[in-house]
Structures are given as C-alpha cells and as structure tokens.
Amino acid sequence: MLRPESPELLSPANYDGDAASLRSPSEQDSDSEDDEFLRHPRSTLELAKHDRGVLDDEDELEKLLTRRGPTHGLRRMFSPNGSSVRIGRKERRRARKEARLSRRERVSEEGELMYEMEEGIGDDESLMSGSSIDLGEDDYIYNPPSKPSWRKYSLIFALVVVLFLILILGAYKASTDFRAAHALSKPLLSNGTALFAPTTILISLDGFRADFLDRGLTPSLNSLVADGTSPQYMNPSFPSVTFPNHFTLVTGLYPESHGIVGNTFWDPEMKEEFYYTHPSVSMLPKWWNAEPIWVTAEKRGVKSGIHMWPGSEAHIGTPEPTYVDKYNGSEALSRKVNRVLEFLDLPGAEDESQLSPARPQFIAAYVPDVDRDGHNYGPNSTEIETTISRADEFVGGIVAGLKSRNLTDVVNIMVVSDHGMATTSNERLVQLDDIIDLGLVDHLDGWPSRGIRPKRPEDLATLQAQLEKASPNYAHAFEFYTRETMPERYHFKHNDRIAPLWVIPKTGWAIVERPEFDAAEALKTGKVYHPRGIHGYDHEHPLMRAIFIARGPAFPHTPNSRLDAFQNIEVYNIVCDSLGIDPLPNNGTLRLPLHPVGLHSDENTPPVERPADPPAPASPTVVSPEPTSPASDAPTEPSASDADSHAEKGSWWGSLLDKIVEWKEWAGELITADKNNHPQGA
C-alpha cells in the first residue's frame, strides 16, 4: 500500500534528472508503454478515464503515479485511503483539454446528435468529487448556467408586482400620516392647557328665519353677531327645503348637482322614491351623489364629529366621519350642548409628535326644533317664540363652553340655517285635482312645490295644456314651468331626478290634493289647514331668508362686520378654508378672508327688512275651472259669491280667528321693533 513516507517513492535515488517524473524502480520498464498511451488524443482521453478508474483502485493508482510522477509543477493528490501522491500538471492539463474536445457533439450510429455530460465521461463518480480528489482552480471545467425559463421570469415579474403594490399601500398609509402631520403642522393654538389644530364648529338651526334675530328673543346670537362677522341674511338654494339645503351647505353644490333635489323625489333610473322621513331608504348611499366636507376632511387627516346632520348616516364615501351621532328629534338642547363640548374635551395635539389626535377638528351639529315648531304652530305663533329663545340658549351654551375653556379665540364657530318659514292659511290653498287630471299622473314629487311625472310621454302635453288654461285664474297663487323653462336662477333643471313639469306656489300658498285635504270643504267647516308654517318657495323671497354668523381665528375682522348677502353654496368653501383643507370643485366662489362692506351699526346700513306674511286674498281663491276631461268626476269648485256665502254660514269664525292672530302678530312686531330701536341703557 502506498504511504507518504515510502522511501521507494520519495527517495532521491528514484529521481532520473528528467524533471518530468519520479519513478520507482519497479515501474521503470513501463515508461515506454505510458508514453505511447499519451501520444494520441484518444489515448489521452483513455488515460483520463483510466485515471478516474485508478483513483478507485489503490494498487493501480500507485503504479500509475509512480510511473508518471512529475518533478516540477507538482500537485498533491490523495488516494481514497488518504495516502499522498503526486501527478504531473502538464499531463493533467493535457488530459483536460482532450476531455473537452471529446465532449463536442458526436453523431450516434442512428445519426442522432449526442453530448457528453459535464460531470465526466462514463458513469463513474466525478473527478470533482471532494471524496476522491482535491483539484486546484485551473482543474475545473466551466459549465455555463442554463437560461431561466419563462416560468421563472413570470414568477420574478409577479414578485416585483407584489412588492410594488406593497410599496404603494405603504406609501398611501405613510401619506395619510403625512397629511395628518401636515394638518397639525399649521400653527397650533393654545388655550393654556392644550394645543388645538384649526378647529371649526358648524351649527344649523333648521327653519331659523333671518328676521327672527330682530324679535328681541336672541341675546346670544345677537352677541355673536356683534363679536363676529355676518350678512344681514343668507339665501338658501332652490327648493328651500331641509335635505337639499343641508347637503348644499356641506358640498357647495346646487341641488341639481349633488342629486338631493327635494325632501321627496322619484329617480327614473333606479325607479325608486327618495322620502326623507324613511331612513331605511333615504340613508342609502346611492342617493347622495357628492362628497360632503366630513369625507374630504377625513381624507386629509382631519377628524370630524357629526351630530345628527341630515345625510351623515348615509355612509357617503370613505373614510367616514370619526364620530357620527344618530338622529334623535326629541333630544334635549342641553344634551346637544354637552355633546359638542365633549368633542372639544377629547385629547388633541398636545405635542407635534402626536399625528392622530382623538379630538375632531370639524364639528357639525343640527338643531331641528325651530323648524318643527314653525310647522306645527306657524312662524308668528307664541309657541315659536319660546322655541326661538331655547335655540338661542343652545348657542349661548356652546359660546359659554368655549369661553370657560379659553377657546374663544382658538375655535371657529359658525351658525347657519337652511331656510325660513311662511304662515299658511285656508284662504291660500290650491286644489290641484281641480286643475289637472291626476289620472294622467304617475308620480308627484316635492312639497310644497309639485313635480308632475306623467304616466305616458304623450300625457305631458295634455297636463301642460291644462295648467296653461287654468293659470290666468291662479296667477297670484302659483307659477308652472317645464324643466326647460325653469328660471336660470333656480339652477333646477339639469338632473333627471327633477320632474318634467312643475307647479310652484307663491310664498304662503299651498297645493293640496284630495283626499288628503279638501280646500272647499275646509272653507265650509272651518277646518284649519296644517302645517301652519311652510317653506320650499322661491329661495330669494324675504320669508325664506336664512342666517350666517361667524367668529373665531379664521375671521380676524372688525367685530360687528357686515358682509354682502350671499347664497348658501358659499358656506362649504368658507368651512374648508377655516380648517386649512382644499375644497373640491363646487358652485361657490367666496374664499377666506372674507371682505366686509362695513358694520351693522353704520348709518348707511340698509334697514333690516321685516317681511310680513302674505295677506289673505279679499275672497278665498276658489275658482270653477272647466272640467279637465269629460270623464272627470272631480267636483266643480263654487264661485266666489258662493264661497262668500259659505264663509258667512260656516267658516266665518275660522277666518275671524285668523285675522285676530294676524293683528296680534302685527302688534307684536311693532313692540319688538320699538324695543330694538330703544334698548335699555342707551
């Protein structure tokens, strides 16, 4: 067995001076045989094979290496049992070269192209195996890697896409935090104990007519006017009803643009009816076709707290408000005060590192009381005076809460209303059944204005002709329009939810249909028409005027500043600017800072208009139109003289009571005006 210390192999006596090999005496005679073996390429290849085989046979390996051991350029190798041997570098390189040549393509007997495998020729264990031989760098044969398949490329591409999406989502989340941080990066105001980012409270007093401020019932609101800035009045949008105008206040869009075109309306595409008193229907997001300010604010990292605002429960867009209070029409006003102040008492941006404070920056609160009692008792009733006073106390409670928290100059407060109110009367009723054939009508939209949708397209011309025929007798009571002839200032034509034909009553008038209410029968019996107060008329009529009052750091105007009157489409931009967020495109044009035109107390300030209710006609408007169709069985209205006799026989007492109420209201307005002109201590 060959060993590293074998004197026969390593002794200088075995070195022949050829510098080519070290040979043992026993192998000298085989030299010529090996030389012949190496002279031919194929023989060299066989040597490579033989070498590999010998490596597995210890005796044969010993013989080969002792015959061909080099004297220079030696490389140490190990036999399978760990013995040390040496082979010539020259022979090894030559063998490798011939092996590469032999691996070129060869053709088999059948003519097929064959290739040798990279691991070696034959089925034996590779020379590269660490268990058989330890070779140097130049002993390896380079084998270029195979090209990746299309499946691998697809997998890599998919991984890149997934990573890209993950980066996008992460960037979005980071941008949300950045927007919140950006909102907080605006100057923070301190009340001495906490830091406040721009914060605005928007309060809506539903049905609060502008001239209610001049009845001596609203000290808190009048004080807010004296400390802040306001116009003498603000015009609502048409139609001047609650849901369209509240959505206009928080979108800056006309009703025809945001889609809530009335408190009730028919959608011809969905073939469904929106009815504001049915939350299971009206609070579905499909009706609300614009983004309200609370969604815009939340997208920009500004939290919102919404207290019963009409439409806030409809899940309009995402993200939704941080806080939403479900509508409760019977909630006490004192509880509403506490709720608004609870929002302000939540933890806020006490330091700039807090990117997501709990305190909302936009707070909206809705008060239905004035509108409710205006409908129930009328805008000039004794009951409504009490309700107006309580609404004023509500605002006073919030103002006092701001003051006690040292937030008067830190938090903005805006008080608005959506419309005014007009008194109804039995003498100001129009019986629609007696003017048009309701048998041709599929849907009646809106109230008190009536949108008429015919059953068939050809019925539209018939209904329009009937209205044209009756209108001379009702010129003082209503106007009628097609959608195309609607006055431009109404901005009420570019939406399929707007009916093709409209009967719009004059302010103070109401349109009724049997069997809900029979106007002629009421005149006979003295039955009083309800509701006692109505809105929804021409939005520019004095009785429909609303209010806008603002005070706070976003309104650094001279106290008691007076603005020119504007329409409520402007409120949205003003609120957005007060919060430091960019508004979405809308119909408004006003932006902060506002530009007052003077003070309310200036001598050249126009006097406050105190509109009176429309007077009752000299005789009830009961006309006997010709039958709308030969088959119509609608009763013919009595003539004016007959109506007078009926009034004398049955309804004179009701008319007298109405007159007494009107005289009382007139006297009360005179007393109020005198108090305003001669305040105590002046």
XYZ file of C-alpha atoms in Angstrom:
682
model
C 0.000 0.000 0.000
C 1.253 3.485 -0.914
C 2.178 5.699 2.068
C 3.506 9.277 2.238
C 6.663 8.098 3.997
C 7.519 5.354 1.444
C 11.236 5.639 0.722
C 10.774 3.896 -2.572
C 8.605 6.694 -3.911
C 10.193 9.740 -2.322
C 13.861 8.768 -2.258
C 16.237 10.915 -4.415
C 17.563 7.709 -5.823
C 14.381 7.309 -7.804
C 14.741 10.681 -9.474
C 16.199 10.344 -13.006
C 17.009 14.029 -13.516
C 14.374 14.395 -16.244
C 12.335 16.982 -14.228
C 9.327 15.213 -15.584
C 8.582 12.370 -13.216
C 9.530 10.425 -10.146
C 9.538 6.686 -10.730
C 10.062 3.648 -8.628
C 12.491 1.019 -9.861
C 9.705 -1.420 -10.330
C 7.974 0.858 -12.803
C 10.924 1.934 -14.970
C 10.105 -0.623 -17.676
C 6.529 0.605 -18.137
C 7.578 4.126 -19.142
C 7.508 3.478 -22.846
C 4.039 1.996 -22.564
C 2.653 5.103 -20.839
C 4.373 7.432 -23.294
C 2.673 5.611 -26.144
C -0.600 5.857 -24.204
C -0.292 9.653 -24.061
C 0.775 10.277 -27.663
C -2.712 10.064 -29.165
C -5.727 12.251 -28.224
C -7.904 9.265 -27.827
C -5.235 7.583 -25.749
C -5.095 10.683 -23.591
C -8.819 10.519 -23.162
C -8.495 6.897 -22.158
C -5.861 7.983 -19.662
C -8.351 10.379 -18.187
C -10.787 7.530 -17.927
C -8.074 5.308 -16.616
C -7.072 7.915 -14.080
C -10.544 8.033 -12.769
C -10.764 4.349 -12.551
C -7.377 4.088 -10.918
C -8.416 6.547 -8.288
C -10.823 3.920 -7.153
C -8.218 1.192 -7.248
C -5.415 1.860 -4.791
C -2.854 -0.553 -6.303
C -3.348 0.592 -9.846
C -3.196 4.252 -8.760
C 0.088 3.585 -7.042
C 1.534 2.038 -10.187
C 0.347 4.835 -12.454
C 1.607 7.649 -10.269
C 4.985 6.106 -9.605
C 5.395 5.687 -13.375
C 4.322 9.239 -14.283
C 5.229 11.307 -11.199
C 6.400 14.821 -12.248
C 9.463 16.562 -10.836
C 8.169 20.117 -11.225
C 4.736 21.722 -11.323
C 3.637 19.052 -8.920
C 0.122 18.835 -7.497
C -0.558 16.791 -4.415
C -3.396 14.326 -4.585
C -4.824 11.792 -2.218
C -5.838 8.314 -2.826
C -9.117 7.057 -1.401
C -7.361 5.885 1.760
C -5.780 9.305 2.348
C -2.249 8.481 1.058
C -0.373 11.337 -0.524
C 0.664 11.074 -4.231
C 1.832 13.451 -6.893
C 0.868 13.688 -10.584
C 2.179 15.972 -13.293
C 0.409 19.292 -14.022
C 1.292 19.013 -17.689
C -0.356 15.623 -18.110
C -3.418 16.759 -16.177
C -3.896 19.827 -18.354
C -3.425 17.773 -21.461
C -5.992 15.282 -20.281
C -8.465 18.075 -19.527
C -8.002 19.576 -22.979
C -8.597 16.274 -24.664
C -11.650 15.688 -22.472
C -13.147 18.981 -23.600
C -12.550 18.108 -27.219
C -14.144 14.747 -26.735
C -17.279 16.339 -25.277
C -18.050 18.079 -28.544
C -21.044 16.797 -30.395
C -20.896 13.336 -31.802
C -23.263 11.502 -34.029
C -24.517 8.106 -32.991
C -24.953 5.156 -35.257
C -28.530 6.212 -35.902
C -27.443 9.776 -36.841
C -28.701 11.436 -33.641
C -26.737 14.271 -32.019
C -25.176 13.215 -28.710
C -23.447 15.209 -25.992
C -21.191 14.176 -23.176
C -22.298 15.219 -19.754
C -20.422 17.925 -17.894
C -19.713 15.708 -14.893
C -17.352 13.453 -16.846
C -17.320 10.701 -19.402
C -18.815 7.497 -18.257
C -20.927 6.623 -15.309
C -18.279 6.749 -12.613
C -18.093 9.278 -9.837
C -16.902 12.741 -10.961
C -13.319 13.831 -10.614
C -14.686 16.962 -8.986
C -15.950 14.974 -6.059
C -14.359 16.028 -2.843
C -14.352 12.429 -1.690
C -11.917 11.324 -4.398
C -9.564 14.154 -5.363
C -8.762 17.765 -4.389
C -8.159 19.889 -7.513
C -6.993 23.468 -7.946
C -8.872 26.317 -9.668
C -7.477 25.602 -13.077
C -8.540 21.981 -12.780
C -12.248 22.868 -13.078
C -14.080 22.981 -16.375
C -16.541 25.923 -16.708
C -20.114 24.904 -17.268
C -22.278 27.980 -18.212
C -25.635 28.066 -16.360
C -28.758 27.306 -18.270
C -31.045 30.207 -19.167
C -34.060 30.719 -16.864
C -37.340 29.547 -18.321
C -40.309 31.837 -18.990
C -41.921 30.471 -15.849
C -39.058 31.796 -13.778
C -39.342 35.193 -15.490
C -43.088 35.210 -14.800
C -42.501 34.372 -11.156
C -39.924 37.141 -10.829
C -42.285 39.603 -12.520
C -45.130 38.619 -10.202
C -42.910 39.085 -7.165
C -41.907 42.538 -8.418
C -45.570 43.498 -8.905
C -46.489 42.289 -5.418
C -43.599 44.217 -3.901
C -44.642 47.295 -5.866
C -48.221 47.055 -4.587
C -46.943 46.645 -1.044
C -44.862 49.772 -1.517
C -47.887 51.651 -2.873
C -50.028 50.635 0.103
C -47.271 51.575 2.479
C -46.840 54.895 0.729
C -50.572 55.557 0.982
C -50.583 54.851 4.699
C -47.498 56.977 5.124
C -49.130 59.763 3.114
C -52.197 59.581 5.374
C -49.958 60.076 8.362
C -48.161 62.795 6.459
C -51.411 64.583 5.688
C -52.347 64.381 9.341
C -48.919 65.676 10.273
C -49.250 68.381 7.635
C -52.590 69.473 9.083
C -51.007 69.592 12.515
C -48.017 71.439 11.103
C -50.195 74.509 10.692
C -49.867 76.902 13.594
C -51.285 75.255 16.694
C -53.221 77.481 19.050
C -53.072 77.004 22.791
C -55.752 77.678 25.356
C -53.190 77.415 28.126
C -53.661 73.699 28.772
C -53.942 72.079 25.308
C -52.909 72.628 21.717
C -55.558 72.977 19.004
C -55.145 72.483 15.288
C -57.575 74.563 13.163
C -60.999 73.672 14.577
C -64.463 74.747 13.385
C -67.940 74.178 14.821
C -70.795 74.421 12.287
C -74.277 74.724 13.819
C -77.501 74.544 11.805
C -80.716 75.939 13.283
C -83.262 74.402 10.922
C -86.013 76.811 9.879
C -84.487 79.838 11.648
C -85.666 82.775 9.551
C -83.274 85.730 9.286
C -85.653 88.249 10.861
C -86.006 86.032 13.965
C -82.850 87.817 15.130
C -84.837 91.070 15.348
C -87.548 89.955 17.739
C -85.642 90.574 20.965
C -85.538 86.843 21.683
C -81.923 86.023 20.787
C -79.347 87.751 23.039
C -76.702 85.060 22.471
C -76.995 85.122 18.705
C -77.047 88.912 18.634
C -73.927 88.972 20.796
C -72.263 86.593 18.349
C -73.178 88.960 15.519
C -71.677 91.876 17.460
C -68.412 89.955 18.046
C -68.102 88.360 14.633
C -68.997 88.860 11.011
C -72.249 88.184 9.132
C -74.521 89.350 6.329
C -77.982 90.630 7.121
C -79.247 87.367 5.666
C -78.182 84.377 3.564
C -80.255 82.983 0.699
C -80.922 79.238 0.626
C -80.898 77.221 -2.580
C -83.994 76.217 -4.514
C -86.051 74.364 -3.440
C -85.801 75.888 0.015
C -86.346 72.661 1.953
C -84.210 70.854 4.526
C -82.407 67.945 2.878
C -81.319 69.666 -0.353
C -80.030 72.703 1.532
C -78.172 70.809 4.231
C -76.345 68.833 1.570
C -75.594 72.079 -0.273
C -74.096 73.543 2.920
C -71.549 70.698 3.153
C -70.787 70.290 -0.584
C -71.057 73.789 -2.064
C -73.218 72.372 -4.867
C -76.669 73.255 -6.134
C -79.258 70.509 -5.569
C -79.306 69.732 -9.279
C -75.582 68.947 -8.980
C -75.493 66.858 -5.792
C -78.680 64.942 -6.561
C -80.817 65.599 -3.463
C -83.370 67.670 -5.379
C -86.085 67.631 -2.725
C -87.252 66.093 0.509
C -89.119 63.662 -1.740
C -88.443 62.810 -5.367
C -88.524 59.953 -7.863
C -85.417 58.574 -9.530
C -86.420 57.358 -13.022
C -83.262 55.289 -13.461
C -83.481 53.396 -10.177
C -87.295 53.523 -10.315
C -87.373 54.284 -6.611
C -88.622 57.148 -4.465
C -86.492 59.103 -2.015
C -88.506 60.034 1.048
C -86.686 61.896 3.795
C -88.752 60.502 6.673
C -87.901 56.895 5.716
C -84.273 56.448 6.835
C -84.145 52.872 5.576
C -84.461 54.364 2.089
C -83.089 57.899 2.307
C -79.954 56.860 4.216
C -78.702 54.606 1.434
C -75.514 55.990 -0.156
C -76.826 55.561 -3.713
C -78.928 58.730 -3.384
C -76.074 61.034 -2.371
C -74.011 61.928 -5.419
C -71.352 64.223 -3.955
C -68.616 64.132 -1.332
C -69.532 66.037 1.849
C -66.951 68.017 3.759
C -66.528 65.408 6.508
C -65.263 62.860 3.957
C -62.938 65.435 2.387
C -61.618 66.346 5.839
C -61.020 62.731 6.871
C -59.108 62.075 3.635
C -56.769 64.884 4.594
C -56.186 63.635 8.103
C -58.721 65.996 9.747
C -61.096 64.147 12.071
C -64.777 65.071 12.140
C -67.583 64.721 14.676
C -71.088 64.914 13.181
C -74.088 65.345 15.444
C -77.312 64.398 13.592
C -76.581 66.382 10.403
C -79.053 65.369 7.659
C -77.377 62.745 5.483
C -74.491 61.974 7.837
C -75.789 58.442 8.484
C -75.872 57.544 4.774
C -72.280 56.216 4.595
C -71.425 58.648 1.814
C -67.934 57.749 0.672
C -64.860 56.742 2.645
C -63.392 57.345 5.048
C -66.493 58.012 7.094
C -66.611 60.557 9.925
C -64.704 59.566 13.045
C -67.829 60.263 15.131
C -71.445 60.117 13.905
C -74.470 60.600 16.160
C -77.718 59.003 15.053
C -80.663 61.341 14.590
C -82.930 61.807 17.600
C -85.515 64.518 17.085
C -86.527 64.548 20.761
C -83.067 65.087 22.212
C -82.928 67.987 24.676
C -80.928 71.007 23.553
C -78.890 70.919 26.758
C -77.700 67.433 25.795
C -76.657 68.766 22.405
C -74.567 71.441 24.092
C -72.818 68.823 26.192
C -72.175 66.639 23.164
C -70.458 69.431 21.207
C -68.301 70.305 24.212
C -67.469 66.610 24.722
C -65.874 66.630 21.277
C -63.706 69.571 22.277
C -62.633 67.883 25.521
C -61.159 64.839 23.754
C -57.343 64.517 23.711
C -55.771 66.617 20.993
C -52.444 67.628 19.506
C -50.723 68.303 22.817
C -47.376 67.888 21.066
C -46.340 67.773 17.437
C -45.332 64.098 17.642
C -48.969 63.030 18.072
C -50.108 62.517 14.486
C -53.575 61.164 15.192
C -55.339 63.032 17.993
C -58.782 61.875 19.114
C -60.302 65.363 19.107
C -62.223 66.222 15.893
C -61.306 69.446 14.148
C -64.613 69.682 12.256
C -67.764 69.505 14.391
C -71.237 69.814 12.850
C -74.434 69.929 14.918
C -78.052 70.035 13.769
C -80.968 71.553 15.726
C -84.457 70.712 14.338
C -86.568 72.470 16.975
C -87.332 75.793 15.269
C -88.350 74.101 12.032
C -90.519 71.569 13.869
C -92.465 74.163 15.839
C -92.608 76.505 12.856
C -94.517 73.799 11.004
C -96.691 72.936 13.989
C -97.625 76.438 15.130
C -96.512 78.857 12.422
C -93.562 81.296 12.336
C -95.516 84.037 14.120
C -97.063 81.957 16.880
C -96.483 82.334 20.606
C -95.084 78.811 20.709
C -92.375 79.551 18.156
C -91.116 82.452 20.267
C -90.356 80.058 23.086
C -88.591 77.717 20.673
C -86.519 80.560 19.227
C -85.423 81.529 22.732
C -84.393 77.949 23.519
C -82.397 77.702 20.302
C -80.629 80.891 21.293
C -79.855 79.383 24.698
C -78.354 76.379 22.931
C -75.953 78.629 21.022
C -75.263 80.567 24.218
C -74.364 77.313 25.986
C -71.752 76.486 23.365
C -70.339 80.022 23.409
C -70.125 79.872 27.211
C -68.410 76.477 26.976
C -65.809 77.924 24.614
C -65.237 80.842 26.936
C -64.826 78.668 30.032
C -62.212 76.611 28.169
C -60.400 79.728 26.964
C -61.246 78.774 23.377
C -62.988 81.956 22.230
C -60.005 82.958 20.099
C -58.942 79.375 19.336
C -62.035 77.644 17.872
C -64.142 78.953 14.978
C -67.910 78.884 15.345
C -70.406 79.322 12.507
C -74.176 79.408 12.959
C -76.330 78.933 9.864
C -79.870 77.994 8.934
C -81.235 76.260 5.867
C -84.340 78.316 5.083
C -87.064 80.495 6.546
C -90.773 79.864 7.079
C -94.121 81.294 5.917
C -97.532 81.068 7.552
C -100.236 79.053 5.817
C -103.915 79.852 5.586
C -107.099 78.139 4.461
C -107.537 81.049 2.079
C -104.198 80.311 0.367
C -104.814 76.796 -0.915
C -104.848 75.455 -4.474
C -106.729 72.225 -5.128
C -104.571 70.520 -7.758
C -107.269 67.943 -8.553
C -109.451 70.723 -9.970
C -106.745 71.985 -12.326
C -105.231 68.895 -13.893
C -106.335 65.292 -14.437
C -104.436 63.377 -11.757
C -105.367 60.168 -13.579
C -102.647 61.042 -16.066
C -100.037 61.463 -13.341
C -97.640 58.701 -12.361
C -95.723 60.489 -9.561
C -95.984 63.773 -7.673
C -92.583 64.950 -6.402
C -91.682 67.549 -3.803
C -93.638 69.749 -1.465
C -95.000 72.416 -1.339
C -93.966 72.687 -4.998
C -95.275 69.781 -7.021
C -93.238 67.992 -9.650
C -95.513 66.164 -12.091
C -94.416 62.978 -13.845
C -96.927 61.749 -16.456
C -97.723 58.091 -16.914
C -97.009 58.292 -20.632
C -94.812 60.716 -22.588
C -97.808 61.925 -24.601
C -99.624 62.863 -21.372
C -97.100 65.603 -20.663
C -98.522 67.888 -23.346
C -102.063 67.297 -22.050
C -101.127 68.174 -18.470
C -99.230 71.234 -19.621
C -102.227 72.423 -21.647
C -104.495 72.038 -18.615
C -102.150 74.161 -16.478
C -101.956 76.828 -19.166
C -105.725 77.014 -19.299
C -106.112 77.376 -15.518
C -103.164 79.661 -14.842
C -104.931 83.017 -15.569
C -107.230 82.361 -12.635
C -104.304 81.367 -10.394
C -101.638 83.885 -11.375
C -101.481 85.142 -7.768
C -101.243 81.585 -6.402
C -98.697 79.652 -8.456
C -96.435 79.501 -11.476
C -95.755 76.461 -13.602
C -92.688 75.502 -15.625
C -91.321 72.698 -17.655
C -87.801 71.641 -16.782
C -86.579 73.537 -19.846
C -88.359 76.801 -18.956
C -87.339 76.767 -15.274
C -85.773 80.134 -14.271
C -81.969 80.018 -14.526
C -81.520 81.459 -11.044
C -83.164 78.347 -9.597
C -80.394 76.091 -11.007
C -83.027 73.396 -11.091
C -83.156 71.663 -14.453
C -80.004 69.612 -15.137
C -80.889 66.376 -13.382
C -83.228 63.532 -14.335
C -84.493 63.450 -10.755
C -86.220 66.774 -11.482
C -89.713 66.103 -12.831
C -90.545 67.382 -16.347
C -93.378 69.670 -15.169
C -93.569 71.812 -12.016
C -96.251 73.766 -10.206
C -94.515 76.223 -7.855
C -96.819 78.043 -5.418
C -96.286 81.654 -4.450
C -94.889 82.146 -0.945
C -97.523 81.378 1.693
C -99.674 79.292 -0.644
C -100.056 75.540 -0.528
C -101.079 72.963 -3.125
C -103.326 70.171 -1.894
C -104.898 67.031 -3.348
C -107.905 65.108 -2.258
C -108.421 63.070 -0.151
C -105.525 64.486 1.969
C -107.231 67.854 2.191
C -110.333 69.327 0.589
C -109.906 73.100 0.396
C -113.551 73.855 -0.392
C -114.784 71.658 2.433
C -112.386 73.334 4.858
C -113.819 76.727 3.970
C -117.271 75.405 4.764
C -116.432 73.743 8.056
C -113.636 76.000 9.341
C -111.147 73.143 9.421
C -107.663 74.652 9.705
C -105.025 73.570 7.233
C -101.871 72.017 8.636
C -98.964 72.537 8.729
C -99.320 76.089 9.993
C -95.954 77.050 8.527
C -94.354 76.065 5.202
C -91.100 76.661 3.343
C -89.820 75.464 -0.015
C -90.738 78.526 -2.046
C -88.645 80.867 -4.192
C -85.300 80.854 -2.389
C -84.879 84.611 -2.818
C -88.163 85.570 -1.157
C -87.644 87.502 2.127
C -89.617 84.920 4.119
C -87.183 82.184 3.014
C -84.029 84.006 4.133
C -81.584 82.155 6.371
C -78.724 83.261 8.671
C -74.918 83.064 8.642
C -72.819 84.202 11.625
C -69.091 83.506 12.070
C -66.497 84.226 14.724
C -63.030 82.898 15.506
C -59.386 82.975 14.429
C -60.311 82.348 10.773
C -62.373 85.562 10.838
C -59.999 88.311 12.014
C -62.435 91.035 11.068
C -63.580 94.058 12.957
C -66.336 92.983 15.365
C -69.859 93.502 14.051
C -68.586 93.378 10.456
C -71.266 93.240 7.800
C -70.952 91.148 4.666
C -72.953 91.407 1.494
C -75.732 88.837 1.327
C -74.768 85.591 -0.422
C -76.237 82.160 -1.215
C -75.507 79.116 0.921
C -73.388 77.465 -1.790
C -70.573 79.641 -0.364
C -70.527 78.080 3.114
C -68.605 74.973 2.042
C -65.553 76.915 0.844
C -65.549 79.044 3.983
C -65.580 75.982 6.256
C -62.828 74.259 4.236
C -60.625 77.347 4.410
C -61.173 77.665 8.143
C -59.894 74.087 8.557
C -56.966 74.541 6.200
C -58.126 71.895 3.695
C -58.583 72.303 -0.046
C -62.245 72.197 -1.125
C -63.412 70.054 -4.005
C -64.771 71.803 -7.132
C -68.122 73.371 -6.309
C -70.510 76.173 -7.242
C -69.277 78.633 -4.624
C -66.733 81.414 -5.201
C -66.174 83.031 -1.787
C -62.890 82.233 -0.031
C -61.249 83.371 3.162
C -60.502 86.026 4.107
C -63.973 87.483 3.722
C -64.342 91.128 2.761
C -66.831 93.039 4.919
C -68.545 96.072 3.394
C -68.958 97.870 6.703
C -70.506 97.421 10.131
C -74.055 96.532 11.014
C -74.162 99.714 13.062
C -73.125 102.056 10.237
C -75.546 104.817 9.385
C -75.620 103.781 5.746
C -76.501 100.187 6.580
C -79.809 99.273 4.929
C -82.587 98.765 7.459
C -83.378 95.189 8.377
C -86.351 94.003 6.372
C -89.133 92.502 8.439
C -91.294 90.631 5.941
C -94.941 90.106 6.741
C -96.869 87.002 5.871
C -98.657 87.180 2.533
C -102.072 88.708 3.066
C -105.153 86.587 2.630
C -106.998 87.368 -0.610
C -110.040 89.615 -0.459
C -112.030 86.492 -1.094
C -110.829 82.906 -0.973
C -109.252 81.792 -4.238
C -111.824 79.238 -5.215
C -112.292 79.162 -8.962
C -114.584 76.992 -11.024
C -112.410 75.774 -13.865
C -113.915 73.784 -16.664
C -113.663 70.024 -16.192
C -110.227 68.762 -17.089
C -111.735 65.938 -19.106
C -115.265 64.796 -19.974
C -114.809 61.740 -17.808
C -113.545 63.670 -14.820
C -115.753 63.292 -11.755
C -113.884 65.952 -9.745
C -116.420 68.259 -8.088
C -116.764 71.729 -9.520
C -115.492 74.430 -7.190
C -118.099 77.028 -6.102
C -117.968 80.557 -7.427
C -116.572 83.441 -5.418
C -120.043 84.551 -4.345
C -120.900 81.027 -3.236
C -117.665 80.873 -1.309
C -118.546 84.117 0.441
C -121.931 82.744 1.455
C -120.285 79.553 2.691
C -117.840 81.636 4.690
C -120.710 83.509 6.281
C -122.551 80.288 7.069
C -119.735 78.007 8.184
C -116.175 79.341 8.126
C -116.545 82.994 9.193
C -115.397 82.088 12.719
C -112.186 80.484 11.492
C -111.466 83.448 9.272
C -112.065 85.834 12.157
C -109.644 83.903 14.372
C -107.006 84.055 11.652
C -107.483 87.818 11.393
C -107.140 88.207 15.175
C -103.876 86.195 15.081
C -102.551 88.387 12.263
C -103.423 91.573 14.199
C -101.693 90.179 17.279
C -98.558 89.332 15.297
C -98.544 92.780 13.715
C -98.777 94.411 17.131
C -96.042 92.162 18.486
C -93.729 93.136 15.633
C -94.315 96.805 16.368
C -93.433 96.294 20.036
C -90.309 94.301 19.117
C -89.194 96.979 16.674
C -89.660 99.634 19.343
C -87.537 97.633 21.801
C -84.784 97.232 19.232
C -84.793 100.932 18.440
C -84.772 101.951 22.140
C -82.640 99.443 24.060
C -82.291 99.840 27.782
C -79.324 101.919 28.932
C -78.907 103.626 25.543
